[in-house]
Amino acid sequence: MLRPIAADDAEAMQVMNADPEVMRYIGAGVPLTPAETEARTAKAAAHWDAYGWGVFAAVEVDTGTLVGWAALATPTFLPEILPVTELGWRMRRDRWGRGYAPEAARAAAGFAFGELGLDRVVSCIHAENAASIRVAAKLGMSLERETLIPGFEVPCKVFELKA
């Protein structure tokens, strides 16, 4: 189940953000501190309040556990592709391999194309992140370009999905 992220989700989000394997291909590739997670979660919740879209908490229906997220965001870290909306996802490592990432991302894409009326989203994926590249393929995304993330010089593949 997807729902808007809330500021009090920070503790559950930290389960993912503190895991070096989960964070391996994100930004600088290092885990976040609890304070960083709290600040980012509060900012994401405020974005929902202000704009009505953003990060969705992915909640396991059977347990009620927050197991990850799917998000719509503006990828300001990659100016060469703007203006565009990015579709992203992240799951707890103990939930990998259950199909949650493509399920959550597909639902967020449906929101982007339906409620938001977008005609296109992209996903910026570290070139070595084979698991996320497989998720993009499951969503029917196609490779739009390969580039480097400025400031990190990290190789990135930009995948595109049209409505």
Coordinates of N, CA and C in Angstrom, one line a residue:
M1 N 0.8 -1.2 0.0 CA 0.0 0.0 0.0 C 0.9 1.2 0.0
L2 N 0.5 2.2 -0.8 CA 1.2 3.5 -0.8 C 0.4 4.6 -0.1
R3 N 1.1 5.4 0.6 CA 0.4 6.6 1.3 C 1.4 7.7 1.3
P4 N 1.0 8.9 1.5 CA 2.0 10.0 1.6 C 2.9 9.8 2.8
I5 N 4.1 10.1 2.6 CA 5.1 10.0 3.7 C 4.7 11.0 4.8
A6 N 5.0 10.7 6.1 CA 4.7 11.6 7.2 C 6.0 11.8 8.0
A7 N 6.1 12.9 8.6 CA 7.3 13.2 9.4 C 7.6 12.1 10.4
D8 N 6.6 11.5 11.0 CA 6.9 10.5 12.0 C 7.3 9.1 11.4
D9 N 7.5 9.1 10.1 CA 8.0 7.9 9.5 C 9.5 7.8 9.5
A10 N 10.2 8.8 10.1 CA 11.6 8.9 10.0 C 12.3 7.7 10.7
E11 N 11.8 7.2 11.8 CA 12.5 6.0 12.4 C 12.4 4.8 11.5
A12 N 11.3 4.6 10.9 CA 11.2 3.4 9.9 C 12.0 3.6 8.7
M13 N 12.1 4.9 8.2 CA 13.0 5.2 7.1 C 14.4 4.9 7.4
Q14 N 14.8 5.2 8.6 CA 16.2 5.0 9.0 C 16.7 3.6 8.9
V15 N 15.8 2.6 9.0 CA 16.1 1.2 8.8 C 16.8 1.0 7.4
M16 N 16.3 1.7 6.4 CA 16.9 1.6 5.1 C 18.1 2.5 5.0
N17 N 17.9 3.7 5.4 CA 19.0 4.7 5.2 C 20.3 4.5 6.0
A18 N 20.2 3.6 7.0 CA 21.4 3.3 7.8 C 22.1 2.1 7.2
D19 N 21.5 1.4 6.3 CA 22.0 0.1 5.7 C 23.0 0.4 4.6
P20 N 24.3 0.1 4.8 CA 25.3 0.4 3.7 C 24.9 -0.2 2.4
E21 N 24.4 -1.4 2.4 CA 24.0 -2.1 1.1 C 22.9 -1.4 0.4
V22 N 21.9 -1.0 1.2 CA 20.8 -0.2 0.6 C 21.3 1.1 0.0
M23 N 22.2 1.8 0.7 CA 22.6 3.1 0.3 C 23.8 3.1 -0.7
R24 N 24.3 1.9 -1.1 CA 25.5 1.8 -1.9 C 25.4 2.6 -3.2
Y25 N 24.3 2.7 -3.8 CA 24.2 3.4 -5.1 C 23.4 4.7 -5.0
I26 N 23.3 5.2 -3.8 CA 22.5 6.5 -3.6 C 23.5 7.6 -3.3
G27 N 23.4 8.7 -4.0 CA 24.3 9.8 -3.8 C 25.7 9.5 -3.7
A28 N 26.3 9.8 -2.5 CA 27.7 9.5 -2.3 C 28.0 8.0 -1.9
G29 N 26.9 7.2 -1.8 CA 27.0 5.8 -1.5 C 27.3 5.5 0.0
V30 N 26.9 6.4 0.9 CA 27.1 6.2 2.3 C 25.7 6.3 3.1
P31 N 25.6 5.5 4.2 CA 24.4 5.6 5.0 C 24.1 7.0 5.5
L32 N 22.9 7.3 5.8 CA 22.5 8.5 6.4 C 22.4 8.4 7.9
T33 N 22.7 9.5 8.6 CA 22.5 9.5 10.1 C 21.1 9.6 10.4
P34 N 20.7 9.3 11.6 CA 19.3 9.5 12.0 C 18.8 11.0 11.9
A35 N 19.7 11.9 12.1 CA 19.3 13.3 12.0 C 19.1 13.7 10.5
E36 N 19.9 13.1 9.6 CA 19.7 13.4 8.2 C 18.4 12.7 7.7
T37 N 18.1 11.5 8.2 CA 16.9 10.9 7.8 C 15.7 11.7 8.3
E38 N 15.8 12.1 9.6 CA 14.7 12.9 10.1 C 14.4 14.2 9.3
A39 N 15.5 14.9 9.0 CA 15.4 16.1 8.2 C 14.8 15.8 6.8
R40 N 15.2 14.8 6.2 CA 14.7 14.5 4.8 C 13.3 14.0 4.8
T41 N 12.9 13.3 5.9 CA 11.6 12.8 6.0 C 10.6 13.9 6.3
A42 N 11.0 14.8 7.1 CA 10.2 16.0 7.4 C 10.0 16.9 6.2
K43 N 11.1 17.1 5.4 CA 11.0 17.9 4.2 C 10.1 17.2 3.2
A44 N 10.2 15.9 3.1 CA 9.3 15.1 2.1 C 7.8 15.2 2.5
A45 N 7.6 15.2 3.8 CA 6.2 15.3 4.3 C 5.7 16.7 4.1
A46 N 6.5 17.7 4.3 CA 6.1 19.1 4.0 C 5.8 19.3 2.5
H47 N 6.6 18.6 1.7 CA 6.3 18.7 0.2 C 5.0 18.2 -0.1
W48 N 4.6 17.1 0.5 CA 3.2 16.6 0.3 C 2.2 17.6 0.7
D49 N 2.4 18.2 1.9 CA 1.4 19.2 2.4 C 1.3 20.4 1.5
A50 N 2.4 20.8 0.9 CA 2.4 22.0 0.0 C 1.9 21.7 -1.4
Y51 N 2.3 20.5 -2.0 CA 2.1 20.3 -3.4 C 1.2 19.1 -3.7
G52 N 0.9 18.2 -2.8 CA 0.0 17.1 -3.0 C 0.6 16.0 -3.8
W53 N 2.0 15.9 -3.8 CA 2.7 14.8 -4.4 C 4.1 14.7 -3.9
G54 N 4.8 13.6 -4.1 CA 6.2 13.5 -3.6 C 6.5 12.1 -3.3
V55 N 7.0 11.9 -2.0 CA 7.4 10.6 -1.6 C 6.2 9.8 -1.0
F56 N 6.0 8.6 -1.5 CA 5.0 7.7 -1.0 C 5.7 6.7 0.0
A57 N 5.1 6.5 1.2 CA 5.6 5.4 2.0 C 5.0 4.1 1.5
A58 N 5.8 3.1 1.3 CA 5.3 1.8 0.9 C 5.2 0.9 2.1
V59 N 3.9 0.6 2.4 CA 3.6 -0.1 3.6 C 3.1 -1.6 3.3
E60 N 3.7 -2.5 4.0 CA 3.4 -3.9 3.8 C 2.0 -4.1 4.3
V61 N 1.0 -4.6 3.5 CA -0.4 -4.7 3.9 C -0.5 -5.7 5.1
D62 N 0.1 -6.8 5.0 CA 0.0 -7.8 6.0 C 0.5 -7.4 7.4
T63 N 1.5 -6.7 7.5 CA 2.2 -6.3 8.7 C 2.0 -4.9 9.2
G64 N 1.7 -4.0 8.2 CA 1.6 -2.6 8.5 C 3.0 -1.9 8.6
T65 N 4.0 -2.6 8.3 CA 5.4 -2.2 8.3 C 5.7 -1.3 7.1
L66 N 6.4 -0.2 7.4 CA 6.9 0.7 6.3 C 8.1 -0.1 5.8
V67 N 8.1 -0.5 4.5 CA 9.2 -1.4 4.0 C 10.0 -0.6 2.9
G68 N 9.6 0.6 2.6 CA 10.3 1.3 1.6 C 9.5 2.5 1.1
W69 N 9.9 3.0 0.0 CA 9.2 4.2 -0.6 C 9.3 4.2 -2.1
A70 N 8.3 4.9 -2.7 CA 8.4 5.2 -4.1 C 8.1 6.7 -4.2
A71 N 8.8 7.4 -5.1 CA 8.7 8.9 -5.0 C 8.7 9.5 -6.4
L72 N 8.1 10.6 -6.4 CA 8.1 11.5 -7.6 C 8.8 12.8 -7.1
A73 N 9.8 13.2 -7.9 CA 10.6 14.3 -7.4 C 11.2 15.0 -8.6
T74 N 11.7 16.2 -8.4 CA 12.4 16.9 -9.5 C 13.9 16.7 -9.3
P75 N 14.6 16.0 -10.3 CA 16.0 15.6 -10.1 C 16.9 16.8 -10.3
T76 N 17.0 17.7 -9.4 CA 17.8 18.9 -9.5 C 19.3 18.6 -9.5
F77 N 19.6 17.4 -9.0 CA 21.0 16.9 -9.0 C 21.6 16.6 -10.4
L78 N 20.6 16.6 -11.4 CA 21.0 16.3 -12.8 C 20.4 17.4 -13.7
P79 N 20.9 18.6 -13.7 CA 20.3 19.7 -14.5 C 20.1 19.5 -16.0
E80 N 21.0 18.6 -16.6 CA 20.9 18.4 -18.0 C 19.6 17.8 -18.5
I81 N 18.8 17.2 -17.6 CA 17.6 16.5 -18.0 C 16.4 17.3 -17.7
L82 N 16.5 18.4 -17.0 CA 15.4 19.2 -16.5 C 14.8 20.0 -17.7
P83 N 13.5 20.3 -17.7 CA 12.5 20.0 -16.6 C 11.9 18.6 -16.8
V84 N 11.8 17.8 -15.8 CA 11.3 16.5 -15.8 C 11.0 16.0 -14.4
T85 N 10.1 15.0 -14.2 CA 9.8 14.4 -12.9 C 10.5 13.1 -12.9
E86 N 11.2 12.8 -11.8 CA 11.8 11.5 -11.6 C 11.0 10.6 -10.8
L87 N 11.0 9.3 -11.2 CA 10.3 8.3 -10.4 C 11.4 7.5 -9.8
G88 N 11.4 7.4 -8.4 CA 12.4 6.6 -7.7 C 11.8 5.6 -6.8
W89 N 12.6 4.7 -6.2 CA 12.2 3.7 -5.3 C 13.3 3.3 -4.4
R90 N 13.0 2.8 -3.2 CA 14.0 2.3 -2.3 C 13.2 1.3 -1.3
M91 N 13.8 0.1 -1.1 CA 13.2 -0.8 -0.2 C 14.2 -1.3 0.8
R92 N 13.6 -1.7 2.0 CA 14.5 -2.3 3.0 C 15.1 -3.6 2.5
R93 N 16.3 -3.9 2.9 CA 17.0 -5.0 2.3 C 16.3 -6.3 2.7
D94 N 15.7 -6.4 3.9 CA 15.0 -7.6 4.3 C 13.7 -7.9 3.5
R95 N 13.4 -6.9 2.6 CA 12.2 -7.1 1.8 C 12.6 -7.2 0.3
W96 N 13.9 -7.2 0.0 CA 14.3 -7.3 -1.4 C 13.9 -8.6 -2.0
G97 N 13.6 -8.7 -3.3 CA 13.2 -9.9 -3.9 C 11.8 -10.3 -3.8
R98 N 10.9 -9.4 -3.3 CA 9.5 -9.8 -3.1 C 8.6 -9.0 -4.1
G99 N 9.2 -8.3 -5.0 CA 8.5 -7.5 -6.0 C 7.9 -6.2 -5.5
Y100 N 8.3 -5.8 -4.3 CA 7.7 -4.5 -3.8 C 8.1 -3.3 -4.6
A101 N 9.4 -3.3 -5.0 CA 9.9 -2.1 -5.7 C 9.1 -1.8 -7.0
P102 N 9.0 -2.8 -7.9 CA 8.2 -2.6 -9.1 C 6.8 -2.3 -8.9
E103 N 6.2 -2.9 -7.9 CA 4.8 -2.7 -7.5 C 4.6 -1.3 -7.1
A104 N 5.5 -0.8 -6.2 CA 5.3 0.6 -5.6 C 5.6 1.6 -6.7
A105 N 6.7 1.4 -7.5 CA 7.0 2.3 -8.6 C 5.9 2.4 -9.6
R106 N 5.3 1.2 -10.0 CA 4.2 1.2 -11.0 C 3.0 2.0 -10.4
A107 N 2.7 1.9 -9.2 CA 1.6 2.7 -8.6 C 1.9 4.2 -8.6
A108 N 3.2 4.5 -8.2 CA 3.6 6.0 -8.3 C 3.5 6.5 -9.7
A109 N 3.9 5.7 -10.7 CA 3.9 6.2 -12.1 C 2.4 6.4 -12.5
G110 N 1.5 5.5 -12.0 CA 0.1 5.7 -12.3 C -0.4 7.0 -11.7
F111 N 0.0 7.3 -10.5 CA -0.4 8.6 -9.9 C 0.2 9.8 -10.8
A112 N 1.4 9.6 -11.2 CA 2.0 10.7 -12.1 C 1.3 10.9 -13.3
F113 N 0.9 9.8 -14.0 CA 0.2 9.9 -15.3 C -1.3 10.2 -15.1
G114 N -1.9 9.8 -14.0 CA -3.3 10.0 -13.8 C -3.5 11.3 -13.1
E115 N -3.4 11.3 -11.8 CA -3.7 12.5 -11.0 C -2.9 13.8 -11.4
L116 N -1.6 13.6 -11.7 CA -0.8 14.7 -12.0 C -0.8 15.1 -13.5
G117 N -1.3 14.2 -14.3 CA -1.4 14.5 -15.8 C -0.1 14.6 -16.5
L118 N 1.0 13.9 -15.9 CA 2.3 14.0 -16.6 C 2.2 13.0 -17.8
D119 N 3.1 13.3 -18.8 CA 3.2 12.4 -20.0 C 4.4 11.6 -20.0
R120 N 5.3 11.9 -19.0 CA 6.7 11.2 -19.0 C 7.3 11.4 -17.6
V121 N 8.0 10.3 -17.2 CA 8.8 10.3 -16.0 C 10.1 9.7 -16.4
V122 N 11.1 10.0 -15.6 CA 12.5 9.3 -15.8 C 12.9 8.7 -14.5
S123 N 13.9 7.8 -14.6 CA 14.5 7.3 -13.4 C 16.0 7.4 -13.6
C124 N 16.7 8.0 -12.7 CA 18.2 8.1 -12.8 C 18.8 7.1 -11.9
I125 N 19.5 6.1 -12.5 CA 19.9 4.9 -11.8 C 21.4 4.8 -12.0
H126 N 22.1 4.6 -10.8 CA 23.6 4.3 -10.9 C 23.8 3.2 -11.9
A127 N 24.8 3.4 -12.8 CA 25.1 2.5 -13.8 C 25.4 1.0 -13.4
E128 N 25.8 0.9 -12.1 CA 26.2 -0.5 -11.6 C 25.0 -1.1 -10.8
N129 N 23.9 -0.4 -10.6 CA 22.8 -0.9 -9.8 C 21.9 -1.8 -10.6
A130 N 22.4 -3.0 -10.8 CA 21.7 -4.0 -11.6 C 20.2 -4.2 -11.1
A131 N 20.0 -4.3 -9.8 CA 18.6 -4.5 -9.3 C 17.7 -3.4 -9.7
S132 N 18.1 -2.2 -9.6 CA 17.2 -1.1 -10.0 C 17.0 -1.0 -11.5
I133 N 18.0 -1.4 -12.2 CA 17.9 -1.4 -13.7 C 16.9 -2.5 -14.1
R134 N 16.9 -3.6 -13.4 CA 15.8 -4.7 -13.6 C 14.4 -4.1 -13.3
V135 N 14.3 -3.3 -12.2 CA 13.0 -2.8 -11.9 C 12.6 -1.9 -13.0
A136 N 13.5 -1.0 -13.5 CA 13.1 -0.1 -14.7 C 12.6 -1.0 -15.9
A137 N 13.3 -2.1 -16.1 CA 12.9 -3.0 -17.2 C 11.5 -3.5 -17.0
K138 N 11.2 -4.0 -15.7 CA 9.9 -4.5 -15.4 C 8.8 -3.5 -15.6
L139 N 9.2 -2.2 -15.4 CA 8.2 -1.1 -15.6 C 8.0 -0.7 -17.1
G140 N 8.8 -1.3 -17.9 CA 8.8 -1.0 -19.4 C 9.5 0.3 -19.7
M141 N 10.4 0.7 -18.9 CA 11.2 1.9 -19.1 C 12.3 1.6 -20.2
S142 N 12.6 2.7 -20.9 CA 13.7 2.5 -21.9 C 14.8 3.5 -21.6
L143 N 16.1 3.1 -22.0 CA 17.2 3.9 -21.7 C 17.2 5.1 -22.6
E144 N 17.2 6.3 -21.9 CA 17.2 7.6 -22.7 C 18.6 8.1 -22.9
R145 N 19.5 7.9 -21.9 CA 20.8 8.4 -22.0 C 21.7 7.9 -20.8
E146 N 23.0 8.0 -21.0 CA 24.0 7.7 -20.0 C 24.8 9.0 -19.7
T147 N 25.0 9.3 -18.5 CA 25.7 10.5 -18.1 C 26.4 10.4 -16.8
L148 N 26.9 11.4 -16.3 CA 27.6 11.5 -14.9 C 26.8 12.4 -14.1
I149 N 26.7 12.1 -12.8 CA 26.1 13.0 -11.8 C 27.1 14.1 -11.4
P150 N 26.8 15.3 -11.7 CA 27.8 16.4 -11.4 C 28.1 16.4 -9.9
G151 N 29.3 16.7 -9.6 CA 29.8 16.7 -8.2 C 30.2 15.4 -7.6
F152 N 29.5 14.3 -8.1 CA 29.9 13.0 -7.6 C 30.7 12.2 -8.7
E153 N 30.4 12.7 -10.0 CA 31.0 12.0 -11.1 C 30.7 10.5 -11.1
V154 N 29.5 10.2 -10.7 CA 28.9 8.9 -10.7 C 28.3 8.6 -12.0
P155 N 28.6 7.4 -12.6 CA 27.9 7.0 -13.9 C 26.4 6.7 -13.6
C156 N 25.6 7.3 -14.4 CA 24.1 7.3 -14.3 C 23.5 6.9 -15.6
K157 N 22.5 6.0 -15.5 CA 21.7 5.7 -16.6 C 20.3 6.3 -16.4
V158 N 19.8 7.1 -17.4 CA 18.5 7.7 -17.3 C 17.5 6.9 -18.1
F159 N 16.5 6.4 -17.4 CA 15.5 5.6 -18.1 C 14.3 6.4 -18.2
E160 N 13.5 6.2 -19.2 CA 12.3 7.0 -19.5 C 11.0 6.1 -19.6
L161 N 9.9 6.6 -19.1 CA 8.6 5.9 -19.2 C 7.6 7.0 -19.6
K162 N 6.9 6.7 -20.7 CA 5.9 7.6 -21.2 C 4.5 7.0 -20.8
A163 N 3.6 8.0 -20.7 CA 2.2 7.6 -20.3 C 1.6 6.7 -21.3

